[in-house]
CSV table of C-alpha atoms and ligand atoms in Angstrom, one decimal:
chain,number,residue,atom,x,y,z
A,1,MET,CA,23.3,-0.5,-218.9
A,2,PHE,CA,26.7,0.1,-217.4
A,3,ASN,CA,28.7,-1.7,-214.7
A,4,ALA,CA,29.3,-0.1,-211.3
A,5,VAL,CA,30.1,-0.9,-207.7
A,6,TYR,CA,26.8,-0.5,-205.9
A,7,ILE,CA,26.3,0.1,-202.2
A,8,ASP,CA,22.8,-0.3,-200.6
A,9,LYS,CA,21.8,-0.5,-197.0
A,10,THR,CA,19.0,-2.5,-195.3
A,11,GLY,CA,18.7,-1.5,-191.6
A,12,ASN,CA,22.3,-1.4,-190.4
A,13,GLU,CA,23.5,-3.9,-193.1
A,14,LEU,CA,25.5,-2.8,-196.1
A,15,GLN,CA,25.2,-4.7,-199.4
A,16,VAL,CA,28.0,-4.1,-201.8
A,17,ASP,CA,28.3,-5.7,-205.2
A,18,VAL,CA,29.2,-5.0,-208.8
A,19,ARG,CA,26.1,-4.9,-210.9
A,20,GLN,CA,24.6,-3.6,-214.2
A,21,VAL,CA,22.7,-0.3,-213.7
A,22,PRO,CA,20.4,1.3,-216.2
A,23,GLU,CA,21.6,4.7,-217.6
A,24,SER,CA,18.2,6.2,-216.5
A,25,ALA,CA,19.3,5.7,-212.8
A,26,LEU,CA,22.2,8.2,-213.2
A,27,PRO,CA,21.9,11.2,-210.9
A,28,GLU,CA,21.3,14.8,-212.2
A,29,GLY,CA,24.2,16.6,-213.7
A,30,ASP,CA,25.3,18.6,-216.7
A,31,VAL,CA,28.1,16.4,-218.0
A,32,THR,CA,28.1,12.6,-218.6
A,33,VAL,CA,31.5,11.0,-218.5
A,34,GLN,CA,32.6,7.6,-219.9
A,35,VAL,CA,34.9,6.7,-217.1
A,36,SER,CA,38.0,4.8,-218.0
A,37,HIS,CA,39.7,4.6,-214.6
A,38,SER,CA,39.0,5.3,-211.0
A,39,THR,CA,40.9,4.6,-207.8
A,40,LEU,CA,40.6,3.3,-204.3
A,41,ASN,CA,41.3,5.9,-201.6
A,42,TYR,CA,41.0,5.5,-197.9
A,43,LYS,CA,37.6,7.2,-198.0
A,44,ASP,CA,36.4,4.8,-200.7
A,45,ALA,CA,37.5,1.8,-198.6
A,46,MET,CA,35.6,3.3,-195.7
A,47,ALA,CA,32.5,3.7,-197.9
A,48,ILE,CA,32.7,0.1,-199.2
A,49,THR,CA,33.5,-1.7,-196.0
A,50,GLY,CA,31.4,0.5,-193.8
A,51,GLN,CA,34.3,0.8,-191.3
A,52,GLY,CA,35.8,3.9,-189.7
A,53,GLY,CA,32.8,6.3,-190.0
A,54,ALA,CA,29.9,7.3,-192.2
A,55,VAL,CA,31.1,8.3,-195.6
A,56,VAL,CA,28.1,7.5,-197.7
A,57,ARG,CA,25.3,10.1,-197.1
A,58,SER,CA,22.5,8.5,-199.1
A,59,PHE,CA,21.7,5.1,-200.5
A,60,PRO,CA,21.9,3.5,-203.0
A,61,MET,CA,25.4,4.9,-203.7
A,62,VAL,CA,28.0,4.3,-206.4
A,63,PRO,CA,31.3,5.0,-204.5
A,64,GLY,CA,34.5,6.4,-206.0
A,65,ILE,CA,35.7,9.9,-205.1
A,66,ASP,CA,38.0,10.1,-208.1
A,67,LEU,CA,37.4,9.5,-211.8
A,68,ALA,CA,39.1,10.0,-215.1
A,69,GLY,CA,37.4,9.6,-218.5
A,70,THR,CA,36.0,11.2,-221.6
A,71,VAL,CA,33.0,13.5,-221.9
A,72,LEU,CA,30.1,11.8,-223.7
A,73,GLU,CA,27.5,14.5,-223.4
A,74,SER,CA,27.7,18.0,-222.0
A,75,ALA,CA,25.2,20.8,-221.4
A,76,ASP,CA,28.0,23.1,-220.2
A,77,ARG,CA,30.0,25.2,-222.7
A,78,ARG,CA,33.3,24.4,-221.0
A,79,TYR,CA,33.2,20.8,-221.9
A,80,GLN,CA,32.6,19.1,-225.3
A,81,PRO,CA,32.1,15.4,-226.2
A,82,GLY,CA,35.6,13.8,-226.5
A,83,ASP,CA,37.3,16.0,-223.8
A,84,GLN,CA,39.3,14.1,-221.3
A,85,VAL,CA,38.6,15.1,-217.7
A,86,VAL,CA,39.5,14.4,-214.1
A,87,LEU,CA,37.3,14.7,-210.9
A,88,ASN,CA,38.4,14.6,-207.3
A,89,GLY,CA,36.1,15.0,-204.3
A,90,TRP,CA,33.2,17.4,-204.2
A,91,GLY,CA,31.2,14.8,-202.3
A,92,VAL,CA,31.2,12.5,-205.3
A,93,GLY,CA,31.1,8.9,-204.1
A,94,GLU,CA,29.6,10.2,-200.8
A,95,ARG,CA,26.4,12.2,-201.7
A,96,HIS,CA,26.5,11.9,-205.5
A,97,TRP,CA,27.2,8.7,-207.5
A,98,GLY,CA,30.9,8.4,-208.1
A,99,GLY,CA,33.7,7.0,-210.2
A,100,LEU,CA,33.8,3.3,-209.6
A,101,SER,CA,31.5,2.9,-212.5
A,102,GLN,CA,31.7,2.9,-216.3
A,103,LEU,CA,29.4,6.0,-216.5
A,104,ALA,CA,29.1,9.1,-214.3
A,105,ARG,CA,26.9,12.1,-214.5
A,106,VAL,CA,28.3,15.1,-212.6
A,107,ASN,CA,28.3,18.9,-212.4
A,108,ALA,CA,30.7,20.6,-214.8
A,109,ASP,CA,32.0,22.8,-211.9
A,110,TRP,CA,33.5,19.6,-210.3
A,111,LEU,CA,35.6,18.7,-213.4
A,112,ILE,CA,39.0,19.8,-214.5
A,113,PRO,CA,40.7,19.0,-217.8
A,114,LEU,CA,43.1,16.0,-217.8
A,115,PRO,CA,46.5,17.7,-217.4
A,116,LYS,CA,48.4,17.9,-220.8
A,117,GLY,CA,50.7,14.9,-221.3
A,118,MET,CA,49.1,12.8,-218.6
A,119,GLN,CA,47.3,9.6,-219.3
A,120,PRO,CA,43.9,8.9,-217.4
A,121,GLU,CA,45.5,5.9,-215.5
A,122,GLN,CA,48.4,8.1,-214.4
A,123,ALA,CA,45.9,10.7,-213.1
A,124,MET,CA,44.2,8.0,-211.2
A,125,ALA,CA,47.4,6.6,-209.9
A,126,ILE,CA,47.9,10.1,-208.4
A,127,GLY,CA,44.2,10.5,-207.5
A,128,THR,CA,43.0,12.4,-204.4
A,129,ALA,CA,45.9,10.9,-202.5
A,130,GLY,CA,48.6,12.4,-204.7
A,131,TYR,CA,46.7,15.7,-205.2
A,132,THR,CA,46.3,16.0,-201.4
A,133,ALA,CA,50.1,15.4,-201.0
A,134,MET,CA,50.6,18.2,-203.5
A,135,LEU,CA,48.2,20.5,-201.7
A,136,SER,CA,50.1,19.8,-198.4
A,137,LEU,CA,53.5,20.6,-200.1
A,138,ILE,CA,52.1,23.8,-201.5
A,139,ALA,CA,50.7,24.8,-198.1
A,140,LEU,CA,54.1,24.2,-196.4
A,141,GLU,CA,55.9,26.1,-199.1
A,142,ARG,CA,53.5,29.0,-198.8
A,143,HIS,CA,54.3,29.0,-195.1
A,144,GLY,CA,58.0,29.5,-196.1
A,145,LEU,CA,59.4,26.0,-196.2
A,146,SER,CA,62.4,25.4,-198.5
A,147,PRO,CA,64.6,22.4,-199.1
A,148,ASP,CA,67.5,23.8,-197.0
A,149,ALA,CA,65.3,23.9,-193.8
A,150,GLY,CA,66.3,20.4,-192.6
A,151,GLU,CA,64.4,17.1,-192.1
A,152,VAL,CA,60.7,16.9,-193.2
A,153,LEU,CA,58.7,14.1,-191.7
A,154,VAL,CA,56.0,12.1,-193.6
A,155,THR,CA,53.8,9.9,-191.5
A,156,GLY,CA,51.7,7.0,-192.9
A,157,ALA,CA,54.5,6.9,-195.5
A,158,SER,CA,53.6,3.6,-197.2
A,159,GLY,CA,50.0,4.7,-197.8
A,160,GLY,CA,48.7,6.6,-200.8
A,161,VAL,CA,49.1,10.2,-199.5
A,162,GLY,CA,52.4,9.2,-197.7
A,163,SER,CA,54.0,7.7,-200.8
A,164,PHE,CA,53.3,10.8,-202.8
A,165,ALA,CA,54.4,13.1,-200.0
A,166,VAL,CA,57.7,11.3,-199.8
A,167,THR,CA,58.2,11.4,-203.6
A,168,LEU,CA,57.1,15.0,-204.1
A,169,LEU,CA,59.3,16.3,-201.3
A,170,ALA,CA,62.3,14.3,-202.2
A,171,ASP,CA,62.1,15.2,-205.9
A,172,ARG,CA,62.1,18.9,-204.8
A,173,GLY,CA,65.3,18.4,-202.8
A,174,TYR,CA,63.9,18.0,-199.3
A,175,ASN,CA,65.5,15.7,-196.8
A,176,VAL,CA,62.6,13.4,-196.1
A,177,VAL,CA,62.2,11.1,-193.1
A,178,ALA,CA,59.4,8.5,-193.6
A,179,SER,CA,57.5,7.1,-190.7
A,180,THR,CA,55.9,3.7,-191.3
A,181,GLY,CA,54.5,0.6,-189.5
A,182,ARG,CA,55.9,-1.5,-192.3
A,183,LEU,CA,59.6,-1.4,-191.9
A,184,ASP,CA,59.8,-4.2,-194.6
A,185,GLU,CA,58.9,-1.3,-197.0
A,186,THR,CA,62.1,0.5,-196.2
A,187,ASP,CA,63.6,-0.2,-199.6
A,188,TYR,CA,60.4,1.0,-201.3
A,189,LEU,CA,60.4,4.3,-199.3
A,190,LYS,CA,64.1,4.9,-200.0
A,191,SER,CA,63.4,4.2,-203.7
A,192,LEU,CA,60.9,7.1,-203.5
A,193,GLY,CA,63.5,9.3,-202.0
A,194,ALA,CA,63.3,9.0,-198.2
A,195,SER,CA,66.7,9.5,-196.6
A,196,GLU,CA,65.7,7.7,-193.4
A,197,VAL,CA,62.8,5.4,-192.4
A,198,ILE,CA,61.6,5.3,-188.8
A,199,ASP,CA,59.1,3.0,-187.0
A,200,ARG,CA,55.7,4.7,-186.5
A,201,ASN,CA,55.6,3.2,-183.0
A,202,VAL,CA,57.9,5.9,-181.7
A,203,LEU,CA,55.2,8.5,-182.7
A,204,SER,CA,51.9,6.7,-182.0
A,205,GLN,CA,51.9,6.6,-178.2
A,206,PRO,CA,51.0,9.4,-175.8
A,207,GLY,CA,54.0,11.7,-175.5
A,208,LYS,CA,55.3,14.9,-173.9
A,209,PRO,CA,53.7,18.2,-174.9
A,210,LEU,CA,57.1,19.6,-176.0
A,211,GLN,CA,59.9,17.3,-177.3
A,212,ARG,CA,63.4,17.7,-178.8
A,213,GLU,CA,63.0,19.9,-181.8
A,214,ARG,CA,63.7,17.7,-184.9
A,215,TRP,CA,61.4,18.3,-187.8
A,216,SER,CA,61.4,21.5,-189.8
A,217,ALA,CA,58.0,20.5,-191.2
A,218,ALA,CA,55.8,17.4,-191.6
A,219,ILE,CA,53.0,16.0,-193.7
A,220,ASP,CA,50.7,13.9,-191.5
A,221,SER,CA,48.0,11.6,-192.8
A,222,VAL,CA,47.6,9.8,-189.5
A,223,GLY,CA,46.2,12.2,-186.8
A,224,SER,CA,45.7,11.3,-183.2
A,225,HIS,CA,48.8,10.8,-180.9
A,226,THR,CA,51.0,10.8,-184.0
A,227,LEU,CA,50.0,14.3,-185.0
A,228,ALA,CA,50.4,15.4,-181.3
A,229,ASN,CA,53.9,14.0,-181.1
A,230,VAL,CA,54.8,15.5,-184.5
A,231,CYS,CA,53.7,19.0,-183.4
A,232,ALA,CA,55.6,18.6,-180.2
A,233,ALA,CA,58.9,18.0,-182.1
A,234,ILE,CA,58.6,20.6,-184.8
A,235,LYS,CA,61.3,23.3,-184.8
A,236,GLU,CA,60.7,26.9,-184.0
A,237,ASP,CA,58.3,28.5,-186.5
A,238,GLY,CA,57.9,25.2,-188.4
A,239,ALA,CA,54.6,23.8,-189.7
A,240,VAL,CA,52.6,20.6,-190.0
A,241,ALA,CA,50.2,19.9,-192.9
A,242,ALA,CA,47.5,17.8,-191.3
A,243,CYS,CA,45.5,15.9,-193.9
A,244,GLY,CA,44.4,12.5,-192.5
A,245,LEU,CA,43.1,10.4,-189.6
A,246,ALA,CA,44.4,6.9,-190.3
A,247,GLN,CA,45.3,6.4,-186.6
A,248,GLY,CA,42.3,8.4,-185.3
A,249,MET,CA,40.3,11.6,-185.6
A,250,ASP,CA,41.3,12.7,-182.1
A,251,PHE,CA,44.1,15.2,-181.5
A,252,PRO,CA,45.3,14.7,-177.9
A,253,ALA,CA,47.7,17.6,-177.8
A,254,THR,CA,48.5,20.8,-175.9
A,255,VAL,CA,48.9,24.3,-177.2
A,256,ALA,CA,52.5,24.4,-176.1
A,257,PRO,CA,54.1,23.9,-179.6
A,258,PHE,CA,51.9,26.6,-181.0
A,259,ILE,CA,52.4,29.3,-178.3
A,260,LEU,CA,56.0,28.5,-177.2
A,261,ARG,CA,57.6,27.6,-180.6
A,262,GLY,CA,55.3,29.4,-183.0
A,263,VAL,CA,54.5,26.1,-184.7
A,264,SER,CA,51.6,26.3,-187.3
A,265,LEU,CA,49.1,23.6,-188.0
A,266,LEU,CA,47.9,23.8,-191.6
A,267,GLY,CA,44.6,22.0,-192.3
A,268,ILE,CA,44.3,20.4,-195.7
A,269,ASN,CA,40.9,19.8,-197.2
A,270,SER,CA,41.1,18.5,-200.8
A,271,VAL,CA,37.3,17.9,-201.2
A,272,THR,CA,36.0,21.5,-201.8
A,273,ARG,CA,39.2,23.3,-203.1
A,274,PRO,CA,38.2,25.9,-205.6
A,275,THR,CA,39.0,25.0,-209.3
A,276,ALA,CA,41.8,27.6,-209.5
A,277,GLU,CA,43.7,25.8,-206.7
A,278,ARG,CA,43.0,22.4,-208.2
A,279,LEU,CA,44.5,23.5,-211.5
A,280,VAL,CA,47.6,24.8,-209.8
A,281,ALA,CA,48.1,21.5,-207.9
A,282,TRP,CA,47.5,19.3,-210.9
A,283,GLU,CA,49.7,21.5,-213.2
A,284,ARG,CA,52.5,21.0,-210.6
A,285,LEU,CA,51.9,17.3,-210.5
A,286,ALA,CA,52.1,17.1,-214.3
A,287,LYS,CA,55.3,19.1,-214.2
A,288,ASP,CA,57.2,18.0,-211.1
A,289,LEU,CA,56.2,14.4,-210.5
A,290,ASP,CA,58.6,11.8,-211.7
A,291,MET,CA,56.0,9.6,-213.6
A,292,THR,CA,58.5,6.7,-213.7
A,293,LYS,CA,57.8,6.2,-210.0
A,294,LEU,CA,54.1,5.6,-210.6
A,295,ASP,CA,54.7,1.9,-211.4
A,296,ALA,CA,56.3,1.3,-208.0
A,297,ILE,CA,53.6,3.3,-206.2
A,298,SER,CA,50.5,1.8,-207.8
A,299,GLN,CA,48.8,-1.5,-208.6
A,300,HIS,CA,46.0,-2.0,-211.1
A,301,ILE,CA,42.7,-3.9,-210.5
A,302,GLY,CA,39.3,-4.3,-212.2
A,303,LEU,CA,35.9,-3.5,-210.7
A,304,GLY,CA,35.4,-7.1,-209.6
A,305,GLU,CA,38.4,-6.8,-207.2
A,306,VAL,CA,37.3,-3.6,-205.6
A,307,VAL,CA,35.5,-5.0,-202.5
A,308,ALA,CA,38.3,-7.4,-201.5
A,309,THR,CA,41.0,-4.7,-202.1
A,310,ALA,CA,39.0,-2.2,-200.0
A,311,GLU,CA,39.1,-4.6,-197.1
A,312,ALA,CA,42.8,-5.1,-197.6
A,313,LEU,CA,43.3,-1.3,-197.6
A,314,MET,CA,41.4,-0.8,-194.3
A,315,ALA,CA,43.6,-3.6,-192.8
A,316,GLY,CA,46.7,-1.6,-193.8
A,317,ARG,CA,47.8,-4.3,-196.3
A,318,ILE,CA,47.9,-2.0,-199.4
A,319,ARG,CA,51.1,-0.2,-200.3
A,320,GLY,CA,50.8,3.1,-202.2
A,321,ARG,CA,47.9,3.4,-204.6
A,322,VAL,CA,45.2,1.3,-206.3
A,323,VAL,CA,44.1,2.2,-209.8
A,324,VAL,CA,40.8,0.7,-210.9
A,325,ASN,CA,40.2,0.0,-214.6
A,326,VAL,CA,36.4,0.1,-214.7
A,327,ASN,CA,36.2,-1.7,-218.0
A,328,ARG,CA,38.3,-4.7,-216.8
B,1,NDP,P1,46.2,4.7,-197.0
B,1,NDP,O1,45.4,3.6,-196.3
B,1,NDP,O2,46.7,4.4,-198.3
B,1,NDP,O3,47.4,5.1,-196.1
B,1,NDP,C1,47.2,5.3,-194.7
B,1,NDP,C2,48.5,4.9,-194.0
B,1,NDP,O4,48.4,5.3,-192.6
B,1,NDP,C3,48.7,3.4,-193.9
B,1,NDP,O5,49.3,2.9,-195.1
B,1,NDP,C4,49.7,3.3,-192.8
B,1,NDP,O6,51.0,3.7,-193.2
B,1,NDP,C5,49.2,4.5,-191.8
B,1,NDP,N1,48.3,3.9,-190.8
B,1,NDP,C6,47.2,3.2,-190.9
B,1,NDP,N2,46.7,2.9,-189.7
B,1,NDP,C7,47.5,3.5,-188.8
B,1,NDP,C8,47.5,3.5,-187.4
B,1,NDP,N3,46.5,2.9,-186.7
B,1,NDP,N4,48.5,4.2,-186.8
B,1,NDP,C9,49.4,4.9,-187.5
B,1,NDP,N5,49.5,4.8,-188.8
B,1,NDP,C10,48.5,4.2,-189.5
B,1,NDP,O7,45.2,5.9,-197.0
B,1,NDP,P2,45.4,7.3,-197.8
B,1,NDP,O8,46.9,7.6,-197.9
B,1,NDP,O9,44.6,7.3,-199.0
B,1,NDP,O10,44.8,8.3,-196.8
B,1,NDP,C11,45.4,8.6,-195.6
B,1,NDP,C12,44.6,9.5,-194.7
B,1,NDP,O11,44.4,10.8,-195.3
B,1,NDP,C13,43.1,8.9,-194.5
B,1,NDP,O12,42.8,9.2,-193.2
B,1,NDP,C14,42.3,9.7,-195.5
B,1,NDP,O13,41.0,9.8,-195.1
B,1,NDP,C15,43.0,11.1,-195.4
B,1,NDP,N6,42.8,11.9,-196.6
B,1,NDP,C16,42.4,13.2,-196.4
B,1,NDP,C17,42.2,14.0,-197.5
B,1,NDP,C18,41.9,15.4,-197.3
B,1,NDP,O14,41.3,16.1,-198.1
B,1,NDP,N7,42.2,15.9,-196.1
B,1,NDP,C19,42.4,13.5,-198.9
B,1,NDP,C20,43.0,12.2,-199.0
B,1,NDP,C21,43.1,11.4,-197.8
B,1,NDP,P3,52.3,2.8,-192.8
B,1,NDP,O15,51.9,1.4,-193.1
B,1,NDP,O16,53.3,3.3,-193.6
B,1,NDP,O17,52.5,3.0,-191.3
């Protein structure tokens, strides 16, 4: 038996609890992982609270789109018992039982080795949020962004993706402006490296199709009017990495920034990135990220606190990241 967060559905009612599950109930897969840590991402909070859209595709489900742990059994040559591994995405915690659990059985193709020098709890403090922030930075740099370009905007800055976007950009020498609804987190955002903190209300209402050119680039985890206003104020030939929908999935914009200023909208999908791209992103995280900032960005909980913390996350009351020690 192992402990897991367990979601079931009767009619339209979700039942979520932490319970003991027999190992025989684990799904098919070629690698069994003794999970040590998982995380709570926005998507996990959506799955657990049932708010904001249908994340869970089949029931019962063990949520958790991220996990870190040690291989117990493997039918795949690439992984041996004792290997430390990380998993992000691939529909785990949505269609396939996930990481908020002491045991997981997954496909070997979904795993990557834990980056050298990184502890499992550090990998989970980063999690899909930090990995997505890194994918966004890589996409902007591929587009040609460099630290001398001018101000780079990060929206949803106090959240998980936002906190890492601010940190990663600032540590690389970019001039980062952080947009947040929590101006009381100004000191936190400046400690991560933001040079200026702005109120998200200036971006979240309907705005003009073209606005004063201010941002050389942006990482947006918010969507909706915020993304439209961000695009409208990007400088000529700049780019926006769009990775989230915390304000909304809509995009009430015009094509004006794209056809009159050559602005590029770069979509970021962390879930099904090929392994080679994942390895590049995680290697850069291991090399570039100032690990001393992880304490400020993350808080640690046990499995029993997951449901209440998911509700707090959906209510916008969680700063940065939540690491879940599944054995606590
Ligand atoms: P968090 O809840 O940690 O952060 C979201 C932040 O968005 C909040 O902290 C808040 O920042 C801001 N926000 C929340 N509600 C609103 C609103 N109504 N209007 C404007 N801003 C708002 O979530 P994550 O950082 O984990 O994820 C952020 C988004 O990115 C989610 O939509 C998630 O689904 C998506 N995502 C997508 C991925 C991909 O592969 N494309 C991967 C990972 C995440 P503040 O308080 O500072 O204003």
